[in-house]
Amino acid sequence: MSAHNIRGKSAIVGMAIAGIGEAHGFSAMELLGQVAVAAVADAGLKMQDIDGVFAATSSHAFPTMSVVEYLGLRPRYFDGTNVGGSSFELHLLQATLALEAGLCDAALVCYGSNQRTAGGRLVSMSEPQWHETAYNPRHPITAYALATARHMHEYGTTREQLADVALAARGWANLNPEAFARGPLSKDDILSSRMISDPLSKADCCLVTDGAAACVLTRADRAKDLHAKPVYFLGGGAANYHRSIVAMPDLTTTAAVDSGPRALEMAGVALKDLDLAMLYDAFTINTIQITAEDLYLNAGDWYTFGDDGSTYQGTFAVGNLGPSATKLIYVRQIIPDAETLASLSSGFSVHVPPVVKYKKRQENGAGI
């Protein structure tokens, strides 16, 4: 099976999000269970119809085993691949392959976290890296700070330009009633916020929030009978270079430079065909790097069109649920308008941007 043969062969037919921000009194699995039930119902299916499960969490060593036990499922196919925040984009590709191969008929992709109410701090849940432990890093913040410092050295990026990213994100968050961090915020507020890991201040860092998200996929020929507005999966791409930040070949370049083109090639689209590009902006440096890498700009030129905030038009700030929930928020809010979009999420080791095509609700989509 070639990569082009799976283009448009699957579709998202149900989705749900829950517990955004703070979900007091709920465990990560309880939040995951809520959205799994809701997503299956949204697809017009019953839980016993789910025979494919794809999951990754930061609190379960064997996520698919925990999920199927909690939900009472007996799937024919399951996958718990964990590549950090990009896991769930990769799960879309894996679910599509499993569906097309006949290994399952209805796939559930799910995630849940109570990181804020359980601990309230942004910390890495993974095993220590022996060559970093001696320096007492505060991951993932230390890794992003190191990349930011190198970007500043190499391209002259400034803290003021980082602040523009945070300022634009807050501006759009203030338009979204579901956003966790809302309210007035000035550039001076951002620049004077507490330094966490030089050069990243508190305002540059990823939010810590609770939340859960799930989606259900079926083969495309079945999708049209299950949901009025299925979201067709066109393609995905992956790249995996390293585990530790110290092994990153170039601190200013992520694996997105390879995964982005792969996703577009599989989807059979070019950048000019995209109505919308969604960038996962956990830290302010993410937006700068991914914009350059996935939109094929020179690495130091992102700010030539970003200083006025136009880069961020159409983004939907909510909270840090990771790309798992972020892609579903895109799906829910963009369906009426965008015909073709790319969802781009990057980690320091893997970057997996799926390209999905929406069934148009009207004759012409109004892209941003």
PDB file of N, CA and C in Angstrom, residues 156-209:
ATOM      1  N   GLY A 156      18.976  36.398  15.878  1.00  0.00           N
ATOM      2  CA  GLY A 156      18.707  37.713  16.454  1.00  0.00           C
ATOM      3  C   GLY A 156      17.305  37.870  17.002  1.00  0.00           C
ATOM      4  N   THR A 157      16.590  36.763  17.215  1.00  0.00           N
ATOM      5  CA  THR A 157      15.241  36.809  17.785  1.00  0.00           C
ATOM      6  C   THR A 157      15.303  37.457  19.164  1.00  0.00           C
ATOM      7  N   THR A 158      14.315  38.272  19.467  1.00  0.00           N
ATOM      8  CA  THR A 158      14.314  39.012  20.734  1.00  0.00           C
ATOM      9  C   THR A 158      13.172  38.583  21.641  1.00  0.00           C
ATOM     10  N   ARG A 159      13.275  38.931  22.915  1.00  0.00           N
ATOM     11  CA  ARG A 159      12.196  38.650  23.859  1.00  0.00           C
ATOM     12  C   ARG A 159      10.939  39.437  23.477  1.00  0.00           C
ATOM     13  N   GLU A 160      11.127  40.594  22.873  1.00  0.00           N
ATOM     14  CA  GLU A 160       9.975  41.368  22.423  1.00  0.00           C
ATOM     15  C   GLU A 160       9.191  40.626  21.346  1.00  0.00           C
ATOM     16  N   GLN A 161       9.898  39.938  20.467  1.00  0.00           N
ATOM     17  CA  GLN A 161       9.215  39.159  19.431  1.00  0.00           C
ATOM     18  C   GLN A 161       8.526  37.930  20.021  1.00  0.00           C
ATOM     19  N   LEU A 162       9.125  37.321  21.012  1.00  0.00           N
ATOM     20  CA  LEU A 162       8.450  36.237  21.722  1.00  0.00           C
ATOM     21  C   LEU A 162       7.185  36.751  22.390  1.00  0.00           C
ATOM     22  N   ALA A 163       7.278  37.942  22.950  1.00  0.00           N
ATOM     23  CA  ALA A 163       6.120  38.542  23.621  1.00  0.00           C
ATOM     24  C   ALA A 163       4.975  38.793  22.643  1.00  0.00           C
ATOM     25  N   ASP A 164       5.300  39.105  21.391  1.00  0.00           N
ATOM     26  CA  ASP A 164       4.250  39.305  20.384  1.00  0.00           C
ATOM     27  C   ASP A 164       3.410  38.046  20.213  1.00  0.00           C
ATOM     28  N   VAL A 165       4.060  36.872  20.305  1.00  0.00           N
ATOM     29  CA  VAL A 165       3.338  35.613  20.176  1.00  0.00           C
ATOM     30  C   VAL A 165       2.362  35.442  21.335  1.00  0.00           C
ATOM     31  N   ALA A 166       2.861  35.655  22.553  1.00  0.00           N
ATOM     32  CA  ALA A 166       2.004  35.515  23.742  1.00  0.00           C
ATOM     33  C   ALA A 166       0.875  36.535  23.733  1.00  0.00           C
ATOM     34  N   LEU A 167       1.172  37.741  23.281  1.00  0.00           N
ATOM     35  CA  LEU A 167       0.169  38.801  23.254  1.00  0.00           C
ATOM     36  C   LEU A 167      -0.941  38.473  22.256  1.00  0.00           C
ATOM     37  N   ALA A 168      -0.553  37.985  21.086  1.00  0.00           N
ATOM     38  CA  ALA A 168      -1.557  37.620  20.080  1.00  0.00           C
ATOM     39  C   ALA A 168      -2.420  36.458  20.570  1.00  0.00           C
ATOM     40  N   ALA A 169      -1.790  35.481  21.219  1.00  0.00           N
ATOM     41  CA  ALA A 169      -2.547  34.335  21.732  1.00  0.00           C
ATOM     42  C   ALA A 169      -3.581  34.778  22.756  1.00  0.00           C
ATOM     43  N   ARG A 170      -3.196  35.687  23.650  1.00  0.00           N
ATOM     44  CA  ARG A 170      -4.147  36.168  24.646  1.00  0.00           C
ATOM     45  C   ARG A 170      -5.279  36.955  23.985  1.00  0.00           C
ATOM     46  N   GLY A 171      -4.962  37.722  22.969  1.00  0.00           N
ATOM     47  CA  GLY A 171      -5.996  38.478  22.280  1.00  0.00           C
ATOM     48  C   GLY A 171      -7.078  37.584  21.722  1.00  0.00           C
ATOM     49  N   TRP A 172      -6.655  36.453  21.122  1.00  0.00           N
ATOM     50  CA  TRP A 172      -7.638  35.517  20.580  1.00  0.00           C
ATOM     51  C   TRP A 172      -8.318  34.715  21.680  1.00  0.00           C
ATOM     52  N   ALA A 173      -7.598  34.434  22.755  1.00  0.00           N
ATOM     53  CA  ALA A 173      -8.215  33.727  23.885  1.00  0.00           C
ATOM     54  C   ALA A 173      -9.354  34.543  24.481  1.00  0.00           C
ATOM     55  N   ASN A 174      -9.194  35.851  24.482  1.00  0.00           N
ATOM     56  CA  ASN A 174     -10.239  36.717  25.035  1.00  0.00           C
ATOM     57  C   ASN A 174     -11.524  36.688  24.219  1.00  0.00           C
ATOM     58  N   LEU A 175     -11.447  36.160  22.997  1.00  0.00           N
ATOM     59  CA  LEU A 175     -12.639  36.029  22.166  1.00  0.00           C
ATOM     60  C   LEU A 175     -13.299  34.659  22.311  1.00  0.00           C
ATOM     61  N   ASN A 176     -12.657  33.785  23.080  1.00  0.00           N
ATOM     62  CA  ASN A 176     -13.142  32.416  23.226  1.00  0.00           C
ATOM     63  C   ASN A 176     -13.573  32.167  24.667  1.00  0.00           C
ATOM     64  N   PRO A 177     -14.846  31.986  24.935  1.00  0.00           N
ATOM     65  CA  PRO A 177     -15.316  31.792  26.305  1.00  0.00           C
ATOM     66  C   PRO A 177     -14.782  30.521  26.954  1.00  0.00           C
ATOM     67  N   GLU A 178     -14.271  29.575  26.163  1.00  0.00           N
ATOM     68  CA  GLU A 178     -13.732  28.346  26.733  1.00  0.00           C
ATOM     69  C   GLU A 178     -12.251  28.452  27.077  1.00  0.00           C
ATOM     70  N   ALA A 179     -11.609  29.545  26.718  1.00  0.00           N
ATOM     71  CA  ALA A 179     -10.185  29.706  26.993  1.00  0.00           C
ATOM     72  C   ALA A 179      -9.939  29.768  28.496  1.00  0.00           C
ATOM     73  N   PHE A 180      -8.846  29.185  28.940  1.00  0.00           N
ATOM     74  CA  PHE A 180      -8.529  29.159  30.362  1.00  0.00           C
ATOM     75  C   PHE A 180      -7.906  30.471  30.822  1.00  0.00           C
ATOM     76  N   ALA A 181      -6.922  30.959  30.073  1.00  0.00           N
ATOM     77  CA  ALA A 181      -6.239  32.208  30.439  1.00  0.00           C
ATOM     78  C   ALA A 181      -6.848  33.352  29.644  1.00  0.00           C
ATOM     79  N   ARG A 182      -7.644  34.173  30.308  1.00  0.00           N
ATOM     80  CA  ARG A 182      -8.298  35.309  29.661  1.00  0.00           C
ATOM     81  C   ARG A 182      -8.074  36.553  30.499  1.00  0.00           C
ATOM     82  N   GLY A 183      -8.412  37.700  29.898  1.00  0.00           N
ATOM     83  CA  GLY A 183      -8.281  38.953  30.616  1.00  0.00           C
ATOM     84  C   GLY A 183      -7.226  39.842  30.000  1.00  0.00           C
ATOM     85  N   PRO A 184      -7.088  41.061  30.521  1.00  0.00           N
ATOM     86  CA  PRO A 184      -6.128  42.005  29.945  1.00  0.00           C
ATOM     87  C   PRO A 184      -4.694  41.535  30.111  1.00  0.00           C
ATOM     88  N   LEU A 185      -3.880  41.798  29.103  1.00  0.00           N
ATOM     89  CA  LEU A 185      -2.459  41.462  29.139  1.00  0.00           C
ATOM     90  C   LEU A 185      -1.732  42.405  28.196  1.00  0.00           C
ATOM     91  N   SER A 186      -0.705  43.048  28.686  1.00  0.00           N
ATOM     92  CA  SER A 186       0.067  43.978  27.864  1.00  0.00           C
ATOM     93  C   SER A 186       1.443  43.383  27.567  1.00  0.00           C
ATOM     94  N   LYS A 187       2.110  43.998  26.613  1.00  0.00           N
ATOM     95  CA  LYS A 187       3.456  43.547  26.282  1.00  0.00           C
ATOM     96  C   LYS A 187       4.391  43.754  27.460  1.00  0.00           C
ATOM     97  N   ASP A 188       4.198  44.836  28.188  1.00  0.00           N
ATOM     98  CA  ASP A 188       5.013  45.085  29.380  1.00  0.00           C
ATOM     99  C   ASP A 188       4.767  44.006  30.429  1.00  0.00           C
ATOM    100  N   ASP A 189       3.521  43.571  30.562  1.00  0.00           N
ATOM    101  CA  ASP A 189       3.208  42.495  31.509  1.00  0.00           C
ATOM    102  C   ASP A 189       3.989  41.236  31.165  1.00  0.00           C
ATOM    103  N   ILE A 190       4.056  40.938  29.887  1.00  0.00           N
ATOM    104  CA  ILE A 190       4.741  39.728  29.440  1.00  0.00           C
ATOM    105  C   ILE A 190       6.241  39.828  29.690  1.00  0.00           C
ATOM    106  N   LEU A 191       6.819  40.958  29.311  1.00  0.00           N
ATOM    107  CA  LEU A 191       8.267  41.131  29.448  1.00  0.00           C
ATOM    108  C   LEU A 191       8.717  41.211  30.900  1.00  0.00           C
ATOM    109  N   SER A 192       7.827  41.619  31.789  1.00  0.00           N
ATOM    110  CA  SER A 192       8.188  41.741  33.205  1.00  0.00           C
ATOM    111  C   SER A 192       7.751  40.539  34.031  1.00  0.00           C
ATOM    112  N   SER A 193       7.157  39.534  33.381  1.00  0.00           N
ATOM    113  CA  SER A 193       6.722  38.350  34.122  1.00  0.00           C
ATOM    114  C   SER A 193       7.925  37.562  34.630  1.00  0.00           C
ATOM    115  N   ARG A 194       7.696  36.759  35.636  1.00  0.00           N
ATOM    116  CA  ARG A 194       8.765  36.037  36.332  1.00  0.00           C
ATOM    117  C   ARG A 194       9.532  35.123  35.378  1.00  0.00           C
ATOM    118  N   MET A 195      10.860  35.222  35.434  1.00  0.00           N
ATOM    119  CA  MET A 195      11.707  34.368  34.607  1.00  0.00           C
ATOM    120  C   MET A 195      11.663  32.946  35.151  1.00  0.00           C
ATOM    121  N   ILE A 196      11.419  31.980  34.251  1.00  0.00           N
ATOM    122  CA  ILE A 196      11.342  30.582  34.646  1.00  0.00           C
ATOM    123  C   ILE A 196      12.612  29.835  34.259  1.00  0.00           C
ATOM    124  N   SER A 197      12.976  29.937  33.008  1.00  0.00           N
ATOM    125  CA  SER A 197      14.206  29.328  32.516  1.00  0.00           C
ATOM    126  C   SER A 197      14.708  30.233  31.400  1.00  0.00           C
ATOM    127  N   ASP A 198      15.689  31.015  31.699  1.00  0.00           N
ATOM    128  CA  ASP A 198      16.194  32.050  30.796  1.00  0.00           C
ATOM    129  C   ASP A 198      16.446  31.483  29.392  1.00  0.00           C
ATOM    130  N   PRO A 199      15.847  32.085  28.355  1.00  0.00           N
ATOM    131  CA  PRO A 199      15.163  33.388  28.292  1.00  0.00           C
ATOM    132  C   PRO A 199      13.627  33.331  28.369  1.00  0.00           C
ATOM    133  N   LEU A 200      13.071  32.216  28.835  1.00  0.00           N
ATOM    134  CA  LEU A 200      11.618  32.078  28.871  1.00  0.00           C
ATOM    135  C   LEU A 200      11.051  32.503  30.223  1.00  0.00           C
ATOM    136  N   SER A 201      10.104  33.436  30.165  1.00  0.00           N
ATOM    137  CA  SER A 201       9.418  33.862  31.377  1.00  0.00           C
ATOM    138  C   SER A 201       8.130  33.059  31.531  1.00  0.00           C
ATOM    139  N   LYS A 202       7.406  33.310  32.598  1.00  0.00           N
ATOM    140  CA  LYS A 202       6.148  32.605  32.829  1.00  0.00           C
ATOM    141  C   LYS A 202       5.187  32.793  31.660  1.00  0.00           C
ATOM    142  N   ALA A 203       5.179  33.989  31.076  1.00  0.00           N
ATOM    143  CA  ALA A 203       4.255  34.285  29.981  1.00  0.00           C
ATOM    144  C   ALA A 203       4.637  33.580  28.681  1.00  0.00           C
ATOM    145  N   ASP A 204       5.864  33.064  28.592  1.00  0.00           N
ATOM    146  CA  ASP A 204       6.310  32.341  27.398  1.00  0.00           C
ATOM    147  C   ASP A 204       6.013  30.860  27.486  1.00  0.00           C
ATOM    148  N   CYS A 205       5.648  30.390  28.672  1.00  0.00           N
ATOM    149  CA  CYS A 205       5.572  28.953  28.920  1.00  0.00           C
ATOM    150  C   CYS A 205       4.177  28.375  28.693  1.00  0.00           C
ATOM    151  N   CYS A 206       4.170  27.087  28.440  1.00  0.00           N
ATOM    152  CA  CYS A 206       2.946  26.340  28.219  1.00  0.00           C
ATOM    153  C   CYS A 206       2.052  26.373  29.450  1.00  0.00           C
ATOM    154  N   LEU A 207       0.742  26.562  29.226  1.00  0.00           N
ATOM    155  CA  LEU A 207      -0.211  26.501  30.326  1.00  0.00           C
ATOM    156  C   LEU A 207      -0.289  25.088  30.881  1.00  0.00           C
ATOM    157  N   VAL A 208      -0.663  24.990  32.144  1.00  0.00           N
ATOM    158  CA  VAL A 208      -0.928  23.694  32.767  1.00  0.00           C
ATOM    159  C   VAL A 208      -2.420  23.632  33.045  1.00  0.00           C
ATOM    160  N   THR A 209      -3.136  22.771  32.337  1.00  0.00           N
ATOM    161  CA  THR A 209      -4.584  22.669  32.506  1.00  0.00           C
ATOM    162  C   THR A 209      -5.024  21.205  32.477  1.00  0.00           C
TER     163      THR A 209
END
